PDB file of C-alpha atoms in Angstrom:
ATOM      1  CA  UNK A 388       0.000   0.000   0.000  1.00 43.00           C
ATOM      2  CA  UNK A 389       1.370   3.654  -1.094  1.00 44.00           C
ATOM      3  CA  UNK A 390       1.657   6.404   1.537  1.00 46.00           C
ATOM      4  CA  UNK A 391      -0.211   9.803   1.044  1.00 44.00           C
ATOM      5  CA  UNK A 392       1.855  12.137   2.125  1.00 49.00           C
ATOM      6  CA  UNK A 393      -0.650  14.828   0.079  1.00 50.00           C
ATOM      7  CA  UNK A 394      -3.454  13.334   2.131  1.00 50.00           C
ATOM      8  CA  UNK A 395      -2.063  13.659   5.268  1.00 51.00           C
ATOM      9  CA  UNK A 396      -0.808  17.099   4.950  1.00 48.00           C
ATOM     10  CA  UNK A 397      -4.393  18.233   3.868  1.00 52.00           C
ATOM     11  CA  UNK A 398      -5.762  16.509   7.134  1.00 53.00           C
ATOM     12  CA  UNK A 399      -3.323  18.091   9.342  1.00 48.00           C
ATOM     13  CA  UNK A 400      -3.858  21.302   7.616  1.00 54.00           C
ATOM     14  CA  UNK A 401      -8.016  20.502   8.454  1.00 48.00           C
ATOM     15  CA  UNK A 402      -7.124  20.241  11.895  1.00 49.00           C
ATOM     16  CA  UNK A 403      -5.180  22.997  12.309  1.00 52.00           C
ATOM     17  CA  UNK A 404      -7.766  25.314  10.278  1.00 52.00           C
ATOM     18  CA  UNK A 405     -10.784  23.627  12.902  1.00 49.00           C
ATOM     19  CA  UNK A 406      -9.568  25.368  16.031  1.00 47.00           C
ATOM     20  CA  UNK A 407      -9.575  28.381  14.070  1.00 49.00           C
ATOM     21  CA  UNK A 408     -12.817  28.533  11.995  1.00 49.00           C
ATOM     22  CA  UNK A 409     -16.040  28.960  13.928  1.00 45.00           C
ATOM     23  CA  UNK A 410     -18.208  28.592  11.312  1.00 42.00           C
ATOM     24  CA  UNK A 411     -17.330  25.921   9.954  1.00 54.00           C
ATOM     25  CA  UNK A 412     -17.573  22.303  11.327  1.00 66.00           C
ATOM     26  CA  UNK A 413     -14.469  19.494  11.155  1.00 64.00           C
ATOM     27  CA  UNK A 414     -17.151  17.012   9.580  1.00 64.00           C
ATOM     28  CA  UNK A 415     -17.495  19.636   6.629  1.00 72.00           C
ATOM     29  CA  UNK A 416     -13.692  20.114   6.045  1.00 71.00           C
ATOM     30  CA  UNK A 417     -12.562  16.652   6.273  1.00 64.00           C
ATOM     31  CA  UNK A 418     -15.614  15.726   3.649  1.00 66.00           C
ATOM     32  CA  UNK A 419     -14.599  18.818   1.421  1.00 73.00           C
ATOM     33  CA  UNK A 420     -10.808  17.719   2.051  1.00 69.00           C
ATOM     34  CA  UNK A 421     -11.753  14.192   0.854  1.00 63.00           C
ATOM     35  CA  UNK A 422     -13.869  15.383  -2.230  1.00 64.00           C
ATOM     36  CA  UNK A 423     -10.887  17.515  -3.319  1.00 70.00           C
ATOM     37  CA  UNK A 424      -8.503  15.004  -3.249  1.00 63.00           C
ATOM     38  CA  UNK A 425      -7.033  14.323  -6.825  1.00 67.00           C
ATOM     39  CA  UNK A 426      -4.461  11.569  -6.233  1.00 63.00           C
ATOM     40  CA  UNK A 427      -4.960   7.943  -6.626  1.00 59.00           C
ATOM     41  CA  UNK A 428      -6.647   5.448  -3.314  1.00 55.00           C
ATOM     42  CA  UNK A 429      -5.486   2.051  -2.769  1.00 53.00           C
ATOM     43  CA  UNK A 430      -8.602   0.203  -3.659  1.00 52.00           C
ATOM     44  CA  UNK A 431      -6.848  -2.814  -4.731  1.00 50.00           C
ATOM     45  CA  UNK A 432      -9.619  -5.227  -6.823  1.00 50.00           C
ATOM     46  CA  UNK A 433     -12.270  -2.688  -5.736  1.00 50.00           C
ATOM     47  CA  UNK A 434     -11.692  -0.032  -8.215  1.00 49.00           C
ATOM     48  CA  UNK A 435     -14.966   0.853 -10.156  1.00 51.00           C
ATOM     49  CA  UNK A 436     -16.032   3.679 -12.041  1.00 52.00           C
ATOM     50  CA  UNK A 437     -17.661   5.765  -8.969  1.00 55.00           C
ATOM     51  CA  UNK A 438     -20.020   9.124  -8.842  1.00 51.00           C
ATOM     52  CA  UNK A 439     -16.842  11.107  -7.516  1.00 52.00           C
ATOM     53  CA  UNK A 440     -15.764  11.975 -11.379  1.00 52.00           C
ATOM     54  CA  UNK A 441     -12.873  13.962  -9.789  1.00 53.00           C
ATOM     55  CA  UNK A 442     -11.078  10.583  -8.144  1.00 50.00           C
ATOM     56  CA  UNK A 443      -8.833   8.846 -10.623  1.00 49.00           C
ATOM     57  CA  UNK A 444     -10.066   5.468  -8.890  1.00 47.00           C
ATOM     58  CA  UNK A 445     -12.563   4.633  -6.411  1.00 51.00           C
ATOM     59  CA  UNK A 446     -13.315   2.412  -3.755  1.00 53.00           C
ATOM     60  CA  UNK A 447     -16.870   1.598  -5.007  1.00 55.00           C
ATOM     61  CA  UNK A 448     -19.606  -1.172  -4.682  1.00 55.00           C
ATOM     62  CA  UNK A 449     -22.441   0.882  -6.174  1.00 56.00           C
ATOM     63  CA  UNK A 450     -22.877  -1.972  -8.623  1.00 62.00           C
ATOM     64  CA  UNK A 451     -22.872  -5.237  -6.307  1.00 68.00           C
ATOM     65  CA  UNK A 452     -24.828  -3.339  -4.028  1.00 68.00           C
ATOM     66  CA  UNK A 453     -27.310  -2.400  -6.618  1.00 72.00           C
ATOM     67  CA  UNK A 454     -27.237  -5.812  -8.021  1.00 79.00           C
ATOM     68  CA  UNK A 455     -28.034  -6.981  -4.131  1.00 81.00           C
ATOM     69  CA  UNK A 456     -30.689  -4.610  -3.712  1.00 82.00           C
ATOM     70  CA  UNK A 457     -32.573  -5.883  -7.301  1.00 84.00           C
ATOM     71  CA  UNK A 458     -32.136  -9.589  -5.910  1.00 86.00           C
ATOM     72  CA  UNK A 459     -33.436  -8.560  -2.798  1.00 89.00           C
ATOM     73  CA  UNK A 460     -36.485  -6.369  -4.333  1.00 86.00           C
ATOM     74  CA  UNK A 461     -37.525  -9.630  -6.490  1.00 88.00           C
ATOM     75  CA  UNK A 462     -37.367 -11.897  -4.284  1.00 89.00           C
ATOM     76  CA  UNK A 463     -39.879 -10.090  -2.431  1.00 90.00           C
ATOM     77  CA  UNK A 464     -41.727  -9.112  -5.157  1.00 88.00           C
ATOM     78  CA  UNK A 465     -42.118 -13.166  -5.773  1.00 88.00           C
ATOM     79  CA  UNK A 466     -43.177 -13.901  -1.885  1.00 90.00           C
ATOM     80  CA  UNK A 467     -45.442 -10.793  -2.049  1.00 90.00           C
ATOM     81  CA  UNK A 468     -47.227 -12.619  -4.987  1.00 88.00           C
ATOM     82  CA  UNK A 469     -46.895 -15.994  -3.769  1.00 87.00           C
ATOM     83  CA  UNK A 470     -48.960 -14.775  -0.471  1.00 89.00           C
ATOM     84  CA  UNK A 471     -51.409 -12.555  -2.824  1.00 86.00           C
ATOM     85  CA  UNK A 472     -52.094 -16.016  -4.872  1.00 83.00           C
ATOM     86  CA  UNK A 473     -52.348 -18.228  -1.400  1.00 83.00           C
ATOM     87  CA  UNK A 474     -54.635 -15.629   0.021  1.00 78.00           C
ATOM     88  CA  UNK A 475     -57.031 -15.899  -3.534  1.00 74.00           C
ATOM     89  CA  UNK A 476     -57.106 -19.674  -3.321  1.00 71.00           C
ATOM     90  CA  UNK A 477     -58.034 -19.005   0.515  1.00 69.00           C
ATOM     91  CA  UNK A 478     -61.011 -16.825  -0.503  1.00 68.00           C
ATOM     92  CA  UNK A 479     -62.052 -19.121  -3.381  1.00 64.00           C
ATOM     93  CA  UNK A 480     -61.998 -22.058  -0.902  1.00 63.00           C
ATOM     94  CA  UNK A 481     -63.886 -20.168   1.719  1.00 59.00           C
ATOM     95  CA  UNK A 482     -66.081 -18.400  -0.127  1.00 59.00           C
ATOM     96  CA  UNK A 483     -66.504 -15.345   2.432  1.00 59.00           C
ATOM     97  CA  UNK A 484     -67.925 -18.470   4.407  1.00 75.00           C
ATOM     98  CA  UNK A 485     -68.465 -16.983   8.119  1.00 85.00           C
ATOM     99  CA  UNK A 486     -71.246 -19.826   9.502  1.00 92.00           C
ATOM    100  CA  UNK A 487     -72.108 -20.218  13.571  1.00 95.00           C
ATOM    101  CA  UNK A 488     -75.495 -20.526  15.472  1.00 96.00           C
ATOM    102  CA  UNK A 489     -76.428 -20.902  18.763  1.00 96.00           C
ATOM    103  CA  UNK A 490     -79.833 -21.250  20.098  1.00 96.00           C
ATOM    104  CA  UNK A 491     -82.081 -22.390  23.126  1.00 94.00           C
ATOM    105  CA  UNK A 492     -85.413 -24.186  24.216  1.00 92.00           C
ATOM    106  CA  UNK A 493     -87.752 -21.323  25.161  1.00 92.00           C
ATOM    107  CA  UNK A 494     -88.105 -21.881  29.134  1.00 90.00           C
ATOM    108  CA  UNK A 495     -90.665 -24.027  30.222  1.00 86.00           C
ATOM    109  CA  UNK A 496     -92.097 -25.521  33.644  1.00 83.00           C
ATOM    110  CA  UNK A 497     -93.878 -28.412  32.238  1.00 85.00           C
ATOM    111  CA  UNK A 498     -92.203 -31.098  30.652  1.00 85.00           C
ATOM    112  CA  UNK A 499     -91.181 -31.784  26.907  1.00 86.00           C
ATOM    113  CA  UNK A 500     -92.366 -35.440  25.881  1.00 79.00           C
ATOM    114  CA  UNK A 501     -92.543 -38.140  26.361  1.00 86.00           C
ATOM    115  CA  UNK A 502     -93.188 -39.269  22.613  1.00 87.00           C
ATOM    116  CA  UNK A 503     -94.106 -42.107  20.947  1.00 90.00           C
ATOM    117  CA  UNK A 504     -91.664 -41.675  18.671  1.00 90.00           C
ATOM    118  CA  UNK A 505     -88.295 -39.902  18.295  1.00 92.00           C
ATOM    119  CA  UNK A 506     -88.549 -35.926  18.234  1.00 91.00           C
ATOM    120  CA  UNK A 507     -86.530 -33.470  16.802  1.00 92.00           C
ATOM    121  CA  UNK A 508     -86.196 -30.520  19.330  1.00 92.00           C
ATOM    122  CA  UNK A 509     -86.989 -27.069  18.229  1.00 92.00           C
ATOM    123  CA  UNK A 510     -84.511 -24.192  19.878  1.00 94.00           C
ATOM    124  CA  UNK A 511     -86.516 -21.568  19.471  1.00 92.00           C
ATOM    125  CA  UNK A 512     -84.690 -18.613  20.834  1.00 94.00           C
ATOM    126  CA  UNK A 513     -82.168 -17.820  18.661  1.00 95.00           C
ATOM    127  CA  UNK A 514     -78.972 -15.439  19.834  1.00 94.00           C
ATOM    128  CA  UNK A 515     -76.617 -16.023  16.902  1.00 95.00           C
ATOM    129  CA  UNK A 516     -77.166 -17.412  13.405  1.00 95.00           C
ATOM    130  CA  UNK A 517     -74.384 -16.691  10.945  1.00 92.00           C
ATOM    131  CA  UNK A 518     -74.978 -18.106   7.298  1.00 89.00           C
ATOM    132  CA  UNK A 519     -78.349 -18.855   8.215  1.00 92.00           C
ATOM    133  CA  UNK A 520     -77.742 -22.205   8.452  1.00 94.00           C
ATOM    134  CA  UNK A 521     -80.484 -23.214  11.623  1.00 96.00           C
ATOM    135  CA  UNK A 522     -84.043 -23.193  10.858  1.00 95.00           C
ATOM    136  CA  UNK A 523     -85.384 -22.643  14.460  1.00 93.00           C
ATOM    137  CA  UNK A 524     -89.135 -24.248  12.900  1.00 91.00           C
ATOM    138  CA  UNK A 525     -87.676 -27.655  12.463  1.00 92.00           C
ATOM    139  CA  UNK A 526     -84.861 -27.315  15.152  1.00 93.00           C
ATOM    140  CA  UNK A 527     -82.155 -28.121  12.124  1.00 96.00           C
ATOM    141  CA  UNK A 528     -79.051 -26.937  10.990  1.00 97.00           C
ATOM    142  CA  UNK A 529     -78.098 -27.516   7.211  1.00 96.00           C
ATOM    143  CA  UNK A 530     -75.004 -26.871   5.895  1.00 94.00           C
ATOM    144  CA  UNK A 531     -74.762 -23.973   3.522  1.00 90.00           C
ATOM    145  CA  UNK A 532     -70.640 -24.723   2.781  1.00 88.00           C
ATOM    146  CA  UNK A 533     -69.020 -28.565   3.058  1.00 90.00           C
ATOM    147  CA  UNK A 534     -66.494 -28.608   5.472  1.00 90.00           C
ATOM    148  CA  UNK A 535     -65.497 -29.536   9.383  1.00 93.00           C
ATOM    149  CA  UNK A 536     -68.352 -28.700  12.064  1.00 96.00           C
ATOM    150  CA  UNK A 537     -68.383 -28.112  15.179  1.00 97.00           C
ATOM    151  CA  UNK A 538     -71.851 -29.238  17.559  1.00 97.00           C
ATOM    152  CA  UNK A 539     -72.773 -28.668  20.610  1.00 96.00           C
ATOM    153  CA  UNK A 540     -75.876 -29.788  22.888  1.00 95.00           C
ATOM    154  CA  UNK A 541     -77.055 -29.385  26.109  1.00 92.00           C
ATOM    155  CA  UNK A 542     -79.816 -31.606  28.117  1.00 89.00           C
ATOM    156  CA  UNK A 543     -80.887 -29.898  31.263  1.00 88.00           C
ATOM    157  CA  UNK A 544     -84.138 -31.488  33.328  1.00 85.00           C
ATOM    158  CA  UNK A 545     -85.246 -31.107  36.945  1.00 84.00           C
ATOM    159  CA  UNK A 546     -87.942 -32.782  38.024  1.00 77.00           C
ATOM    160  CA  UNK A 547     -88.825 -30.648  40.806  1.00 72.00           C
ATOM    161  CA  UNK A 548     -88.033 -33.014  44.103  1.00 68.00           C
ATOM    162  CA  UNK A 549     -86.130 -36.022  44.833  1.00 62.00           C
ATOM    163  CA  UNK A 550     -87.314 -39.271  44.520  1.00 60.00           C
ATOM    164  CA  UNK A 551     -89.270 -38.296  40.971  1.00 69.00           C
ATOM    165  CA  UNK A 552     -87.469 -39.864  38.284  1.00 68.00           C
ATOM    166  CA  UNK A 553     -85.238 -37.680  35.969  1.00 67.00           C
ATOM    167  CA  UNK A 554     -85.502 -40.256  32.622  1.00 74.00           C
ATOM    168  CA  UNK A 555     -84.032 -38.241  29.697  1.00 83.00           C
ATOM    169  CA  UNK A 556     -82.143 -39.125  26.301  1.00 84.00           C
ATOM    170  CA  UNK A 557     -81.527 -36.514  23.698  1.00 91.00           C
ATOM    171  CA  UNK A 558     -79.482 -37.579  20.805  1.00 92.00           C
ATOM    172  CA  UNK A 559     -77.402 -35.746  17.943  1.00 95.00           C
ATOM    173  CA  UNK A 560     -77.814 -36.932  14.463  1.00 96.00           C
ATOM    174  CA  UNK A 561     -76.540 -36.592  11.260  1.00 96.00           C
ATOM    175  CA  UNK A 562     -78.637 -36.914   8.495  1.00 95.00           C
ATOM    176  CA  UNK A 563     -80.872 -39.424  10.463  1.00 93.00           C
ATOM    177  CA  UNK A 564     -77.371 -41.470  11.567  1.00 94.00           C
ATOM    178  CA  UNK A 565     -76.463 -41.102  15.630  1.00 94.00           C
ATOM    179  CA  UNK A 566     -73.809 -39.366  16.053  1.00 94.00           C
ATOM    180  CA  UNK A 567     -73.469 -38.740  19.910  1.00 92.00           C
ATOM    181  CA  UNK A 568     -75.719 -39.007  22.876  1.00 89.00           C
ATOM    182  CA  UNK A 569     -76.742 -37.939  26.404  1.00 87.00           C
ATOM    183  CA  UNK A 570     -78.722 -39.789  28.737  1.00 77.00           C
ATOM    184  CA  UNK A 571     -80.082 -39.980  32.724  1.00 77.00           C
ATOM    185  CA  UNK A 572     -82.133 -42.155  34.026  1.00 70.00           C
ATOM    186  CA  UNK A 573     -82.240 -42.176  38.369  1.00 66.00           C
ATOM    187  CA  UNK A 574     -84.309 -41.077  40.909  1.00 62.00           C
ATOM    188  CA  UNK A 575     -81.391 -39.482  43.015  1.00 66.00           C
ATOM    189  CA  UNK A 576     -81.022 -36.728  41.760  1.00 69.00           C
ATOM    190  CA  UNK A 577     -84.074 -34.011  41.271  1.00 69.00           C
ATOM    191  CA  UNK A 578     -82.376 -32.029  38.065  1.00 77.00           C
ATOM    192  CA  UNK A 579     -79.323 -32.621  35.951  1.00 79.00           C
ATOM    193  CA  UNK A 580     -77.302 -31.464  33.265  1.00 83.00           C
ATOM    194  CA  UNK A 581     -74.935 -32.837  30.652  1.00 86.00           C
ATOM    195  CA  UNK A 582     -73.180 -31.370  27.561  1.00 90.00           C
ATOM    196  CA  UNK A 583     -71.764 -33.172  24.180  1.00 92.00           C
ATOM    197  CA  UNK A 584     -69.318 -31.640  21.760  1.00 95.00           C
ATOM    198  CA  UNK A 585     -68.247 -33.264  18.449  1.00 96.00           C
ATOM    199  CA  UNK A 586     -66.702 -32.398  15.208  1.00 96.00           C
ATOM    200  CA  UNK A 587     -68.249 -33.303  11.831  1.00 96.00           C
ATOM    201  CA  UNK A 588     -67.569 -33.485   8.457  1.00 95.00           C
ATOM    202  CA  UNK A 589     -70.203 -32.111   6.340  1.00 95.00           C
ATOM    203  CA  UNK A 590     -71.229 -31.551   2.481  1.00 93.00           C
ATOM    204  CA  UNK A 591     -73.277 -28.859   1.378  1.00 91.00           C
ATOM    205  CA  UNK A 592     -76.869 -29.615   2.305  1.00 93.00           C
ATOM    206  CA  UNK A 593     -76.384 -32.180   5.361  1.00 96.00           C
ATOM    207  CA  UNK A 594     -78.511 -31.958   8.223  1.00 97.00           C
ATOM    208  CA  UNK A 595     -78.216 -31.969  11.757  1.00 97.00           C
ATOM    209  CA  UNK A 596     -80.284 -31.731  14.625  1.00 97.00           C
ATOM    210  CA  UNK A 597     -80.690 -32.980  18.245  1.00 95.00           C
ATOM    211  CA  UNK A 598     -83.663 -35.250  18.923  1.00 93.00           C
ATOM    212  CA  UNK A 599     -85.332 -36.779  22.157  1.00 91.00           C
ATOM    213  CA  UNK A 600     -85.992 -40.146  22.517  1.00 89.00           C
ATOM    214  CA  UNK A 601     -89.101 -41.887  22.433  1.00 87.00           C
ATOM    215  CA  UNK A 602     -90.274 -42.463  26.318  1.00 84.00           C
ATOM    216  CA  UNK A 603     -87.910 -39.505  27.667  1.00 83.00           C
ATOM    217  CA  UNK A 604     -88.678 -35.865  28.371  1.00 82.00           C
ATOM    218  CA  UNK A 605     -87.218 -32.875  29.635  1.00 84.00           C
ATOM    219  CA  UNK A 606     -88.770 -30.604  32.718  1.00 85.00           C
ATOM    220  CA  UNK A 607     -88.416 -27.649  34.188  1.00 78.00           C
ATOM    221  CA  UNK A 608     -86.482 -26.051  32.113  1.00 81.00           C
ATOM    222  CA  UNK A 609     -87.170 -22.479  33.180  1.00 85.00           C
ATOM    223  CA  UNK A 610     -84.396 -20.258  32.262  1.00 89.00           C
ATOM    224  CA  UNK A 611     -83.577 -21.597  28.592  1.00 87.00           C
ATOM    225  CA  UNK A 612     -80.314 -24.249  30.043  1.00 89.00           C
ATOM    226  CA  UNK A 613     -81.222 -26.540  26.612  1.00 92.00           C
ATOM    227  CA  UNK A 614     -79.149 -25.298  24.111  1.00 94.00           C
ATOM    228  CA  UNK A 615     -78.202 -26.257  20.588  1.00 96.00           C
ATOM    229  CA  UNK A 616     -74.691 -24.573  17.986  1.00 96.00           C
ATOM    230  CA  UNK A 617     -72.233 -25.185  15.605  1.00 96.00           C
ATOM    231  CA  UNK A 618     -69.867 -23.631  13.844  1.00 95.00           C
ATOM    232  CA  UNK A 619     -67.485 -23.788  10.879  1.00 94.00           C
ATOM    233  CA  UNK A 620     -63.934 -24.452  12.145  1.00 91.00           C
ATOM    234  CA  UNK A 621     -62.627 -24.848   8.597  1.00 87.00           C
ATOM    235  CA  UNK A 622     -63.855 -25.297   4.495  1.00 86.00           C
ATOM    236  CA  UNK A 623     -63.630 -28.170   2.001  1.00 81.00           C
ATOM    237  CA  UNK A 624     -63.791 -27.772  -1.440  1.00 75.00           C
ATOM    238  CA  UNK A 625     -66.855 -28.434  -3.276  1.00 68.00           C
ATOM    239  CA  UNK A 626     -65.790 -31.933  -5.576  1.00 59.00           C
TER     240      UNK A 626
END
């Protein structure tokens, strides 16, 4: 590496010219100093034509920093459209889908059943229904998208006093198929609760609802405990 004796000499001249010029700061004579400078630097394999015209060679990397910053920008350019593409398949596959209901028995102090037959429950009173899926007339919710459900149901019943027998079943199906179940049958207890939760894959158009079996009823039921919703936890596509 080559000394600069010319370089030095204009630094030391910078320094001595700093303690004496108030207006002007060090950083602004040792830039002007360097931008003045007419000899050659030691840039070894770095030399590059450089936006200081008046150097005869330059330490510059405008270009592989340029060609870094074009790699970078296209790279991101690629994710950005990568995650614009995943997000359309997203939409397509969804469809805007946003699908949940929730609703309960209107409260009662008689009793519901017994049947002769299996019933299909009607929640009445209706607090959410997103997608209008439930039909709170026939108690049943049918799928407006195909994909995995969540369902949830629960039997409440109090007979009033101990020693009367609490004898419920309620059951939830799937297009007419059992698909879980709740059931008491003692005389121990005077009221009684139970919950079921499943998940559920549906197509577009299948039903399901909770029923009560033949036999069984459900009393007292005075503050609206029976309760009946699903959601959409995630689409399928249509095939």
């Amino acid at each position: 590496m080559k000394m600069l004796p010319s370089a030095s000499l204009c630094i030391l001249m910078v320094l001595s010219l700093c303690s004496r010029a108030e207006a002007t700061t060090a950083f602004d004579l040792l830039r002007e100093t360097a931008v003045s400078y007419t000899g050659s630097l030691p840039c070894g394999g770095w030399d590059c034509e450089c936006a200081f015209r008046r150097q005869k060679s330059c330490c510059c990397v405008a270009q592989p920093l340029f060609d870094l910053e074009e790699a970078t920008f296209m790279r991101m350019v690629g994710l950005w459209e990568g995650l614009s593409h995943l997000n359309s398949q997203i939409e397509e596959l969804t469809a805007g889908c946003k699908i949940a209901f929730t609703a309960a028995m209107l409260p009662m102090s008689g009793c519901l059943g017994p049947f002769n037959s299996n019933m299909s429950i009607s929640y009445q009173s209706i607090s959410l229904n997103q997608g209008n899926g439930y039909n709170p007339a026939l108690g049943t919710f049918t799928a407006p998208h195909a994909g995995l459900y969540s369902f949830s149901f629960t039997a409440y019943s109090s007979v009033g006093s101990a020693g009367q027998r609490l004898y419920q079943k309620l059951q939830l199906m799937k297009n007419g198929q059992l698909m879980a179940s709740s059931w008491e049958d003692n005389r121990e207890d005077s009221e009684d609760s139970s919950s079921q939760t499943v998940l559920l894959q549906l197509r577009r158009g299948c039903q399901v609802y909770v029923e009560l079996m033949s036999g069984r009823q459900l009393c007292g039921d005075t503050q609206g405990q029976n309760t009946f919703s699903g959601y959409l936890v995630y689409p399928f596509s249509e095939q």
